[in-house]
């Protein structure tokens, strides 16, 4: 058995702002807690009540140096980065983490290759390579700089998919030995989730993404407009928050288009409880994910755990997740999407659902593998 480690995580975003990321960490922490001897310490600069409620069971440390609202921290961050570049060591943060006996800093910006604390740098996706138009020159430079510094200083660079790892290694082939993949998985609740809304809509399709530009809701709207011409109006339910840091108008413009075209069958539910979301997914005809870029989509993983079929854009990462079981369409091909949606809607035949207890048992088995895969990465760091 490997020696117990105290793993540190810096969580400096609110649950509301990035639901997918928040749930990702919640599941990772659960896996560490259930299947390893390691302890978890969360460091944050935001109010604890803004974090995922599930984090309360772990040790949470507030650090003033991480508070994004303190202007002095902007200067401190530049100083820390300068020191890291020159000395390959973030002395300031390392000294703080040493007080809490942190052995490994995971999923965070590295402390430096000369630091006594090992660090795992997590690359969620590489949108800036595929969707440059969504990033300002400043944002693209910042992402490039982060990756460049991390490539020199991280103990491990972690990806959620082989697809993103392969894209990364095309640009940084010398980093193959310290690049690892950890496909994440969400843990299902023991009790079967129930949705009140599912009973109301019955025959429907589900999208479960935040309203970010790259999630490509425009294609859904265009597809529904095409079907409207044929007087075919399948219900599409959407869950997720409207926060989008790149555009304050994207969500509002989407609502205007829905209203102008009288798409009353596109129902935006917003943020719902996890039980409601899973209950909706369990009763959906299909999950739909039209995204233009992904690292590893959590809603698709939920659908796989629940044995719900998925229609998705033809991204390589979607094909990695779904294989031959997915139904694919081009990111800009709303006509193909509307054709697929029409075909599946007119079938009006829900596949026979596997008993939830069996789904839970299968998920539990795979969830343990997910946790142990992470543990194996930690072991390799210390070799």
CSV table of C-alpha atoms in Angstrom, one decimal:
chain,number,residue,atom,x,y,z
A,1,UNK,CA,0.0,0.0,0.0
A,2,UNK,CA,1.4,3.4,-0.9
A,3,UNK,CA,2.2,6.0,1.7
A,4,UNK,CA,-0.7,8.4,2.7
A,5,UNK,CA,-0.4,11.8,1.0
A,6,UNK,CA,-2.0,15.1,1.9
A,7,UNK,CA,-3.2,16.4,-1.5
A,8,UNK,CA,-3.9,20.1,-1.9
A,9,UNK,CA,-6.3,21.6,-4.4
A,10,UNK,CA,-6.8,25.3,-5.2
A,11,UNK,CA,-10.5,25.9,-5.9
A,12,UNK,CA,-10.9,29.6,-6.7
A,13,UNK,CA,-14.2,29.6,-8.7
A,14,UNK,CA,-17.8,29.5,-7.5
A,15,UNK,CA,-20.0,26.5,-7.9
A,16,UNK,CA,-22.4,28.7,-10.0
A,17,UNK,CA,-19.7,29.9,-12.4
A,18,UNK,CA,-18.4,26.5,-13.5
A,19,UNK,CA,-20.8,23.7,-12.6
A,20,UNK,CA,-19.0,21.2,-14.7
A,21,UNK,CA,-15.6,21.9,-13.0
A,22,UNK,CA,-17.2,22.0,-9.5
A,23,UNK,CA,-18.9,18.7,-10.0
A,24,UNK,CA,-15.7,17.2,-11.5
A,25,UNK,CA,-13.8,18.1,-8.3
A,26,UNK,CA,-16.7,16.9,-6.1
A,27,UNK,CA,-16.5,13.5,-7.7
A,28,UNK,CA,-12.7,13.3,-7.7
A,29,UNK,CA,-12.7,14.1,-3.9
A,30,UNK,CA,-15.3,11.5,-3.3
A,31,UNK,CA,-13.2,8.9,-5.1
A,32,UNK,CA,-10.1,9.8,-3.2
A,33,UNK,CA,-12.0,9.7,0.1
A,34,UNK,CA,-13.6,6.3,-0.6
A,35,UNK,CA,-10.8,4.3,-2.2
A,36,UNK,CA,-7.5,5.8,-1.0
A,37,UNK,CA,-5.8,6.7,2.3
A,38,UNK,CA,-5.0,10.2,1.1
A,39,UNK,CA,-6.4,13.3,2.7
A,40,UNK,CA,-7.7,16.4,0.9
A,41,UNK,CA,-7.1,20.1,1.7
A,42,UNK,CA,-8.9,22.7,-0.3
A,43,UNK,CA,-7.4,26.2,-0.6
A,44,UNK,CA,-9.5,29.1,-1.8
A,45,UNK,CA,-9.7,32.9,-1.8
A,46,UNK,CA,-13.5,33.2,-2.2
A,47,UNK,CA,-16.2,32.8,0.4
A,48,UNK,CA,-16.8,29.2,1.4
A,49,UNK,CA,-20.5,29.4,0.8
A,50,UNK,CA,-19.8,30.0,-2.9
A,51,UNK,CA,-18.1,26.7,-3.2
A,52,UNK,CA,-19.8,23.4,-4.0
A,53,UNK,CA,-21.8,22.4,-0.9
A,54,UNK,CA,-20.2,18.9,-1.1
A,55,UNK,CA,-16.8,20.4,-0.3
A,56,UNK,CA,-17.9,21.1,3.3
A,57,UNK,CA,-16.8,17.6,4.4
A,58,UNK,CA,-13.2,18.4,3.6
A,59,UNK,CA,-10.6,20.7,5.1
A,60,UNK,CA,-11.1,24.1,3.5
A,61,UNK,CA,-8.4,26.8,4.1
A,62,UNK,CA,-9.0,30.4,3.2
A,63,UNK,CA,-5.9,32.2,1.8
A,64,UNK,CA,-6.0,35.9,1.5
A,65,UNK,CA,-3.3,35.7,-1.3
A,66,UNK,CA,-5.9,33.9,-3.5
A,67,UNK,CA,-8.7,36.5,-3.0
A,68,UNK,CA,-9.4,37.7,-6.6
A,69,UNK,CA,-11.0,40.9,-5.3
A,70,UNK,CA,-7.8,42.2,-3.6
A,71,UNK,CA,-5.9,44.4,-6.1
A,72,UNK,CA,-2.6,43.7,-4.4
A,73,UNK,CA,-2.9,40.1,-5.4
A,74,UNK,CA,-2.6,41.0,-9.0
A,75,UNK,CA,0.9,42.3,-8.3
A,76,UNK,CA,1.7,39.4,-6.1
A,77,UNK,CA,0.6,37.0,-8.9
A,78,UNK,CA,3.0,38.7,-11.3
A,79,UNK,CA,5.8,38.5,-8.7
A,80,UNK,CA,5.1,34.8,-8.1
A,81,UNK,CA,5.2,34.1,-11.9
A,82,UNK,CA,8.4,36.1,-12.3
A,83,UNK,CA,10.0,34.1,-9.4
A,84,UNK,CA,8.8,30.8,-10.9
A,85,UNK,CA,10.2,31.6,-14.3
A,86,UNK,CA,13.6,32.7,-12.9
A,87,UNK,CA,14.1,30.1,-10.1
A,88,UNK,CA,11.7,27.3,-11.2
A,89,UNK,CA,10.0,27.6,-7.8
A,90,UNK,CA,7.1,29.5,-6.4
A,91,UNK,CA,8.6,30.2,-3.0
A,92,UNK,CA,5.6,32.3,-1.8
A,93,UNK,CA,2.9,29.7,-2.3
A,94,UNK,CA,5.2,26.8,-1.4
A,95,UNK,CA,5.9,28.3,2.0
A,96,UNK,CA,2.2,28.6,2.7
A,97,UNK,CA,1.4,25.1,1.6
A,98,UNK,CA,4.3,23.7,3.7
A,99,UNK,CA,2.5,25.0,6.8
A,100,UNK,CA,-0.4,22.6,6.0
A,101,UNK,CA,1.9,19.7,5.2
A,102,UNK,CA,0.9,19.4,1.5
A,103,UNK,CA,2.7,16.6,-0.3
A,104,UNK,CA,1.2,17.2,-3.8
A,105,UNK,CA,-0.6,20.2,-5.3
A,106,UNK,CA,-3.1,18.7,-7.8
A,107,UNK,CA,-4.9,20.2,-10.8
A,108,UNK,CA,-3.3,23.6,-10.2
A,109,UNK,CA,-0.6,25.9,-11.6
A,110,UNK,CA,2.7,24.2,-10.8
A,111,UNK,CA,5.0,25.3,-7.9
A,112,UNK,CA,8.1,24.7,-10.0
A,113,UNK,CA,10.4,21.8,-10.9
A,114,UNK,CA,12.7,22.8,-8.0
A,115,UNK,CA,9.9,22.8,-5.4
A,116,UNK,CA,9.8,20.1,-2.7
A,117,UNK,CA,6.0,19.8,-3.3
A,118,UNK,CA,5.1,17.9,-6.4
A,119,UNK,CA,2.4,19.4,-8.7
A,120,UNK,CA,-0.1,18.2,-11.2
A,121,UNK,CA,-1.1,20.7,-13.9
A,122,UNK,CA,-4.6,20.0,-15.4
A,123,UNK,CA,-5.4,21.0,-19.0
A,124,UNK,CA,-9.1,20.8,-19.3
A,125,UNK,CA,-9.2,21.5,-23.1
A,126,UNK,CA,-7.4,23.4,-25.8
A,127,UNK,CA,-10.2,25.6,-27.2
A,128,UNK,CA,-7.7,28.3,-28.0
A,129,UNK,CA,-6.3,26.1,-30.7
A,130,UNK,CA,-9.6,25.3,-32.4
A,131,UNK,CA,-11.7,28.3,-31.6
A,132,UNK,CA,-9.3,31.3,-31.8
A,133,UNK,CA,-12.1,33.7,-32.6
A,134,UNK,CA,-13.5,33.2,-29.1
A,135,UNK,CA,-10.4,34.4,-27.4
A,136,UNK,CA,-8.7,37.8,-27.5
A,137,UNK,CA,-5.0,38.0,-28.3
A,138,UNK,CA,-4.4,38.7,-24.6
A,139,UNK,CA,-6.3,35.6,-23.5
A,140,UNK,CA,-4.6,33.4,-26.1
A,141,UNK,CA,-1.2,34.7,-24.9
A,142,UNK,CA,-2.1,34.0,-21.3
A,143,UNK,CA,-3.1,30.4,-22.1
A,144,UNK,CA,0.1,29.9,-24.1
A,145,UNK,CA,2.2,31.3,-21.3
A,146,UNK,CA,0.5,29.1,-18.7
A,147,UNK,CA,1.1,26.0,-20.7
A,148,UNK,CA,4.7,27.0,-21.5
A,149,UNK,CA,5.5,27.6,-17.8
A,150,UNK,CA,3.7,24.4,-16.7
A,151,UNK,CA,5.5,22.4,-19.4
A,152,UNK,CA,8.8,23.4,-17.7
A,153,UNK,CA,7.7,23.1,-14.1
A,154,UNK,CA,4.9,20.6,-13.5
A,155,UNK,CA,5.6,17.1,-12.3
A,156,UNK,CA,2.7,15.8,-14.3
A,157,UNK,CA,0.5,17.3,-17.0
A,158,UNK,CA,-3.0,15.8,-16.8
A,159,UNK,CA,-5.6,15.5,-19.5
A,160,UNK,CA,-9.2,14.3,-19.4
A,161,UNK,CA,-9.0,12.7,-22.8
A,162,UNK,CA,-6.5,11.1,-25.2
A,163,UNK,CA,-7.8,13.5,-27.9
A,164,UNK,CA,-6.6,16.6,-26.0
A,165,UNK,CA,-3.4,14.9,-25.0
A,166,UNK,CA,-2.6,14.0,-28.6
A,167,UNK,CA,-3.3,17.6,-29.7
A,168,UNK,CA,-1.0,18.9,-27.0
A,169,UNK,CA,1.8,16.5,-27.8
A,170,UNK,CA,1.8,17.6,-31.5
A,171,UNK,CA,3.1,20.9,-30.2
A,172,UNK,CA,5.1,19.6,-27.2
A,173,UNK,CA,6.3,16.1,-28.2
A,174,UNK,CA,9.1,16.2,-25.6
A,175,UNK,CA,6.6,16.1,-22.8
A,176,UNK,CA,5.2,12.7,-23.6
A,177,UNK,CA,6.7,11.0,-20.5
A,178,UNK,CA,5.0,13.3,-18.0
A,179,UNK,CA,1.6,13.5,-19.8
A,180,UNK,CA,-1.2,11.4,-18.4
A,181,UNK,CA,-4.9,10.9,-19.1
A,182,UNK,CA,-7.5,10.6,-16.4
A,183,UNK,CA,-11.0,10.1,-17.9
A,184,UNK,CA,-13.3,11.4,-15.2
A,185,UNK,CA,-16.5,9.8,-14.1
A,186,UNK,CA,-19.5,11.1,-12.0
A,187,UNK,CA,-20.7,8.9,-9.2
A,188,UNK,CA,-24.4,8.0,-9.3
A,189,UNK,CA,-26.5,8.4,-6.2
A,190,UNK,CA,-27.5,5.1,-4.5
A,191,UNK,CA,-31.2,6.0,-4.6
A,192,UNK,CA,-32.8,6.3,-8.1
A,193,UNK,CA,-33.2,10.0,-8.9
A,194,UNK,CA,-36.8,11.2,-9.5
A,195,UNK,CA,-37.7,14.2,-11.8
A,196,UNK,CA,-41.0,16.0,-11.4
A,197,UNK,CA,-40.5,17.7,-14.8
A,198,UNK,CA,-40.0,14.4,-16.6
A,199,UNK,CA,-43.6,13.5,-16.0
A,200,UNK,CA,-44.8,16.8,-17.3
A,201,UNK,CA,-42.9,16.7,-20.7
A,202,UNK,CA,-42.6,12.9,-21.2
A,203,UNK,CA,-41.4,12.7,-24.9
A,204,UNK,CA,-38.4,15.0,-24.9
A,205,UNK,CA,-34.7,15.4,-25.6
A,206,UNK,CA,-32.2,16.9,-23.1
A,207,UNK,CA,-29.2,19.3,-23.3
A,208,UNK,CA,-27.2,19.6,-20.0
A,209,UNK,CA,-24.6,22.3,-20.6
A,210,UNK,CA,-23.9,25.8,-19.4
A,211,UNK,CA,-24.7,28.6,-21.9
A,212,UNK,CA,-21.2,29.1,-23.1
A,213,UNK,CA,-20.6,30.2,-26.7
A,214,UNK,CA,-18.7,27.1,-27.6
A,215,UNK,CA,-21.5,24.9,-26.4
A,216,UNK,CA,-23.2,25.8,-29.7
A,217,UNK,CA,-26.8,26.3,-28.8
A,218,UNK,CA,-27.3,28.3,-32.0
A,219,UNK,CA,-27.3,25.0,-33.9
A,220,UNK,CA,-30.2,23.7,-31.8
A,221,UNK,CA,-32.2,26.8,-32.5
A,222,UNK,CA,-31.6,26.6,-36.2
A,223,UNK,CA,-32.5,22.9,-36.2
A,224,UNK,CA,-35.8,23.6,-34.4
A,225,UNK,CA,-36.6,26.3,-36.9
A,226,UNK,CA,-36.2,23.8,-39.8
A,227,UNK,CA,-38.5,21.3,-38.1
A,228,UNK,CA,-41.0,24.0,-37.3
A,229,UNK,CA,-41.5,24.5,-41.1
A,230,UNK,CA,-42.6,20.8,-41.2
A,231,UNK,CA,-44.9,21.4,-38.2
A,232,UNK,CA,-42.7,19.0,-36.1
A,233,UNK,CA,-42.0,20.4,-32.7
A,234,UNK,CA,-40.1,18.0,-30.4
A,235,UNK,CA,-39.5,19.2,-26.8
A,236,UNK,CA,-35.9,20.0,-26.0
A,237,UNK,CA,-35.2,20.7,-22.4
A,238,UNK,CA,-32.1,22.6,-21.3
A,239,UNK,CA,-30.4,22.7,-17.9
A,240,UNK,CA,-27.4,24.8,-17.0
A,241,UNK,CA,-26.5,28.3,-15.8
A,242,UNK,CA,-26.3,31.3,-18.1
A,243,UNK,CA,-22.9,32.6,-17.0
A,244,UNK,CA,-20.5,33.3,-19.9
A,245,UNK,CA,-17.3,35.2,-19.2
A,246,UNK,CA,-16.6,35.9,-22.9
A,247,UNK,CA,-19.9,37.5,-23.7
A,248,UNK,CA,-22.6,39.3,-21.7
A,249,UNK,CA,-25.0,39.2,-24.6
A,250,UNK,CA,-24.9,35.6,-25.8
A,251,UNK,CA,-27.6,34.2,-23.6
A,252,UNK,CA,-29.9,37.2,-24.1
A,253,UNK,CA,-29.5,37.0,-27.9
A,254,UNK,CA,-30.3,33.3,-27.8
A,255,UNK,CA,-33.5,34.1,-25.9
A,256,UNK,CA,-34.5,36.7,-28.4
A,257,UNK,CA,-34.1,34.3,-31.3
A,258,UNK,CA,-36.1,31.7,-29.5
A,259,UNK,CA,-38.9,34.2,-28.8
A,260,UNK,CA,-38.9,35.7,-32.3
A,261,UNK,CA,-39.3,32.2,-33.9
A,262,UNK,CA,-41.9,31.2,-31.3
A,263,UNK,CA,-39.9,28.1,-30.3
A,264,UNK,CA,-42.1,27.2,-27.4
A,265,UNK,CA,-40.8,23.6,-27.5
A,266,UNK,CA,-37.3,24.8,-26.5
A,267,UNK,CA,-37.6,24.9,-22.7
A,268,UNK,CA,-34.8,26.5,-20.7
A,269,UNK,CA,-35.0,25.2,-17.1
A,270,UNK,CA,-31.7,26.8,-15.9
A,271,UNK,CA,-30.0,25.4,-12.9
A,272,UNK,CA,-31.7,22.4,-11.4
A,273,UNK,CA,-30.7,20.0,-8.5
A,274,UNK,CA,-28.6,17.1,-9.3
A,275,UNK,CA,-31.5,14.7,-8.6
A,276,UNK,CA,-33.7,16.6,-11.0
A,277,UNK,CA,-31.0,16.6,-13.7
A,278,UNK,CA,-30.3,12.9,-13.4
A,279,UNK,CA,-34.1,12.2,-13.3
A,280,UNK,CA,-34.5,14.2,-16.5
A,281,UNK,CA,-31.7,12.3,-18.2
A,282,UNK,CA,-33.1,9.0,-17.1
A,283,UNK,CA,-36.3,9.7,-18.9
A,284,UNK,CA,-35.0,11.6,-21.9
A,285,UNK,CA,-35.1,10.1,-25.4
A,286,UNK,CA,-31.6,11.3,-26.1
A,287,UNK,CA,-29.0,13.6,-24.6
A,288,UNK,CA,-27.8,16.2,-27.1
A,289,UNK,CA,-24.4,17.8,-27.1
A,290,UNK,CA,-23.7,20.1,-30.1
A,291,UNK,CA,-20.5,21.6,-28.6
A,292,UNK,CA,-17.7,23.0,-30.8
A,293,UNK,CA,-15.0,22.0,-28.3
A,294,UNK,CA,-14.7,19.7,-25.3
A,295,UNK,CA,-12.1,18.2,-23.0
A,296,UNK,CA,-14.3,15.4,-21.8
A,297,UNK,CA,-18.0,16.1,-21.5
A,298,UNK,CA,-19.5,15.3,-18.0
A,299,UNK,CA,-23.1,15.2,-19.2
A,300,UNK,CA,-22.1,12.5,-21.8
A,301,UNK,CA,-20.5,10.5,-19.0
A,302,UNK,CA,-23.7,10.8,-17.0
A,303,UNK,CA,-25.7,9.5,-20.0
A,304,UNK,CA,-23.3,6.6,-20.5
A,305,UNK,CA,-23.7,5.6,-16.8
A,306,UNK,CA,-27.5,5.8,-17.2
A,307,UNK,CA,-27.4,4.0,-20.6
A,308,UNK,CA,-29.1,6.9,-22.3
A,309,UNK,CA,-28.3,7.4,-26.0
A,310,UNK,CA,-26.5,10.5,-27.2
A,311,UNK,CA,-26.6,12.8,-30.3
A,312,UNK,CA,-23.4,14.8,-30.5
A,313,UNK,CA,-21.3,17.0,-32.7
A,314,UNK,CA,-18.6,15.0,-34.6
A,315,UNK,CA,-15.7,16.1,-32.4
A,316,UNK,CA,-12.9,13.5,-32.0
A,317,UNK,CA,-13.3,13.7,-28.3
A,318,UNK,CA,-17.0,12.8,-28.6
A,319,UNK,CA,-16.1,9.8,-30.7
A,320,UNK,CA,-13.5,8.9,-28.1
A,321,UNK,CA,-16.2,9.0,-25.4
A,322,UNK,CA,-19.1,7.4,-27.3
A,323,UNK,CA,-17.5,5.3,-30.1
A,324,UNK,CA,-20.0,3.6,-32.4
A,325,UNK,CA,-22.9,4.2,-29.9
A,326,UNK,CA,-23.1,7.9,-30.6
A,327,UNK,CA,-25.1,9.6,-33.4
A,328,UNK,CA,-23.1,12.4,-34.9
A,329,UNK,CA,-23.6,15.6,-36.9
A,330,UNK,CA,-21.4,18.5,-37.9
A,331,UNK,CA,-21.0,21.5,-35.6
A,332,UNK,CA,-22.4,23.8,-38.4
A,333,UNK,CA,-24.7,21.3,-40.0
A,334,UNK,CA,-28.1,22.2,-38.6
A,335,UNK,CA,-29.9,20.4,-41.4
A,336,UNK,CA,-28.2,17.1,-40.6
A,337,UNK,CA,-29.0,17.7,-36.9
A,338,UNK,CA,-32.7,18.5,-37.7
A,339,UNK,CA,-32.9,15.4,-39.8
A,340,UNK,CA,-31.6,13.2,-37.0
A,341,UNK,CA,-33.8,14.9,-34.5
A,342,UNK,CA,-36.9,14.4,-36.7
A,343,UNK,CA,-36.1,10.7,-37.2
A,344,UNK,CA,-35.6,10.0,-33.5
A,345,UNK,CA,-38.6,12.1,-32.5
A,346,UNK,CA,-41.0,10.4,-34.9
A,347,UNK,CA,-39.9,7.0,-33.6
A,348,UNK,CA,-41.5,7.9,-30.3
A,349,UNK,CA,-40.1,4.7,-28.9
A,350,UNK,CA,-38.2,4.8,-25.6
A,351,UNK,CA,-35.7,2.0,-25.3
A,352,UNK,CA,-36.3,-0.4,-22.4
A,353,UNK,CA,-34.4,1.0,-19.4
A,354,UNK,CA,-32.0,-1.2,-17.4
A,355,UNK,CA,-32.9,-1.4,-13.7
A,356,UNK,CA,-31.3,1.4,-11.7
A,357,UNK,CA,-29.7,-0.9,-9.2
A,358,UNK,CA,-27.7,-2.5,-12.0
A,359,UNK,CA,-26.8,0.9,-13.4
A,360,UNK,CA,-25.6,1.9,-9.9
A,361,UNK,CA,-23.5,-1.2,-9.5
A,362,UNK,CA,-21.8,-0.8,-12.9
A,363,UNK,CA,-21.1,2.9,-12.1
A,364,UNK,CA,-19.7,2.0,-8.7
A,365,UNK,CA,-17.3,-0.4,-10.3
A,366,UNK,CA,-16.1,2.1,-12.9
A,367,UNK,CA,-15.9,4.9,-10.3
A,368,UNK,CA,-13.5,2.9,-8.2
A,369,UNK,CA,-11.3,2.4,-11.3
A,370,UNK,CA,-11.4,6.1,-11.9
A,371,UNK,CA,-10.2,6.8,-8.3
A,372,UNK,CA,-7.5,4.2,-8.5
A,373,UNK,CA,-6.3,5.5,-11.8
A,374,UNK,CA,-5.7,8.8,-10.2
A,375,UNK,CA,-4.0,7.1,-7.3
A,376,UNK,CA,-1.6,5.4,-9.8
A,377,UNK,CA,-0.7,8.7,-11.3
A,378,UNK,CA,0.2,10.0,-7.8
A,379,UNK,CA,2.4,6.9,-7.2
A,380,UNK,CA,4.2,7.6,-10.5
A,381,UNK,CA,5.0,11.2,-9.5
A,382,UNK,CA,6.9,9.9,-6.5
A,383,UNK,CA,9.0,7.3,-8.3
